[in-house]
Structure formats: structure tokens, C-alpha cells
Amino acid sequence: MKYFIINGPNLNLLGTREPGIYGARSFDDYLAELRAQYPTVELAYFQSNHEGALIDKLHEVGFTADGIILNAGAYTHTSVALHDAIRAIAAPVIEVHISNVHQREEFRHRSLLSAACRGVICGFGLDSYRLAVEAMLASGK
Ligand code: DQA
């Protein structure tokens, strides 16, 4: 199994960015633990602060990866282009959020991506990514 984890804007600052919401751990640190937990699964990783780069990456890996775990950050709430990119590719995409966006500001309650995704996991901290790997494995993808 080869899954791609794709993180969007500001998620490169995990560990220092609003630790009360997103925790104090860097994503690199978490990813090393996640990879160790799933030695038979290849977990590739990409992060960008640029909407177009995220779309290019979805196009690039979206026909060969077995699944994509996407935290599009704030683009979740704004990007029709990402919605279209998810619909345009073959790989199933699970939308992930570290925080429970529904407990936060109203502008975070709406996702433009969810309807194009296989499912959504949010609110479990960094463990949301592991739960997405589990969901991907359980769906046989
Ligand atoms: C986030 C939630 C988004 O609303 C926010 O813009 C992010 C992170 C999360 O993982 O909780 O950048 O996607």
C-alpha cells in the first residue's frame, strides 16, 4: 500500500503554530512514529503553502497512490479548485483536520472538499492522520 499524506498551508509550522489548538509536536516527529506503526505501508509526505502546488501534487500522485490523506488547512474552506482536483483523480481522498473545526469559528464549519472525499476525520489531534490510515486500510484501499 502506498498512501500520500498531503498537508496544506501553515501546517509546516506544526509544533510552534497555536500549540493550544494544534499541539506542540512537529509533523516530522509525528510522521516518524506513524511510519514505524505501519511498517508495511508506504507513507509518502508532501506539504505546500500554495494552492496550485497542492493541485499539481494531487494530479501527480492521484493515479498511482492507493489513497491520499489530505489536510488542506484553510483551503478546505475556500478552494473550489481543490474540490475539482479531488474529483478529477482516481485515488480515494480522506479529508483530515487536527482540530474539531465544528467547535471553532463559523467560517471553518463549511468544507468545500468533503463532498468530493471518501470521508472526513477531524478533531483527534495528530491522531486524526492515523485514524485516516486505519480507515484507508479498512476500506481495502
Ligand atoms: C485545520 C483546520 C483549518 O480550519 C485550519 O485553517 C488549518 C488546520 C486542522 O487541521 O485543524 O490550517 O485543517
Short mmCIF file of C-alpha atoms in Angstrom, two decimals, residues 70 76-77 79 82-83 86-87 93-97 101-102 108-122:
data_model
loop_
_atom_site.label_atom_id
_atom_site.label_comp_id
_atom_site.label_asym_id
_atom_site.label_seq_id
_atom_site.Cartn_x
_atom_site.Cartn_y
_atom_site.Cartn_z
CA LEU A 70 -5.38 15.43 2.77
CA THR A 76 -10.56 23.44 2.89
CA HIS A 77 -12.94 26.33 3.38
CA SER A 79 -10.99 26.11 -2.68
CA LEU A 82 -9.06 21.60 -4.82
CA HIS A 83 -12.59 20.15 -4.82
CA ILE A 86 -10.03 15.60 -5.86
CA ARG A 87 -12.91 14.69 -8.18
CA VAL A 93 -9.06 11.00 -0.65
CA ILE A 94 -9.76 11.25 3.07
CA GLU A 95 -10.09 14.79 4.41
CA VAL A 96 -8.36 15.25 7.75
CA HIS A 97 -8.27 18.02 10.34
CA VAL A 101 -13.38 22.59 13.02
CA HIS A 102 -17.04 22.50 14.08
CA ARG A 108 -14.37 26.75 9.47
CA HIS A 109 -17.68 24.87 9.63
CA ARG A 110 -18.04 24.63 5.88
CA SER A 111 -15.73 22.43 3.84
CA LEU A 112 -15.71 22.73 0.06
CA LEU A 113 -13.80 19.44 -0.09
CA SER A 114 -15.89 16.99 1.94
CA ALA A 115 -18.36 16.22 -0.84
CA ALA A 116 -15.52 15.17 -3.11
CA CYS A 117 -13.81 13.00 -0.47
CA ARG A 118 -14.32 9.40 0.62
CA GLY A 119 -14.76 10.57 4.21
CA VAL A 120 -13.74 13.11 6.81
CA ILE A 121 -11.84 12.73 10.10
CA CYS A 122 -11.44 15.73 12.35
#
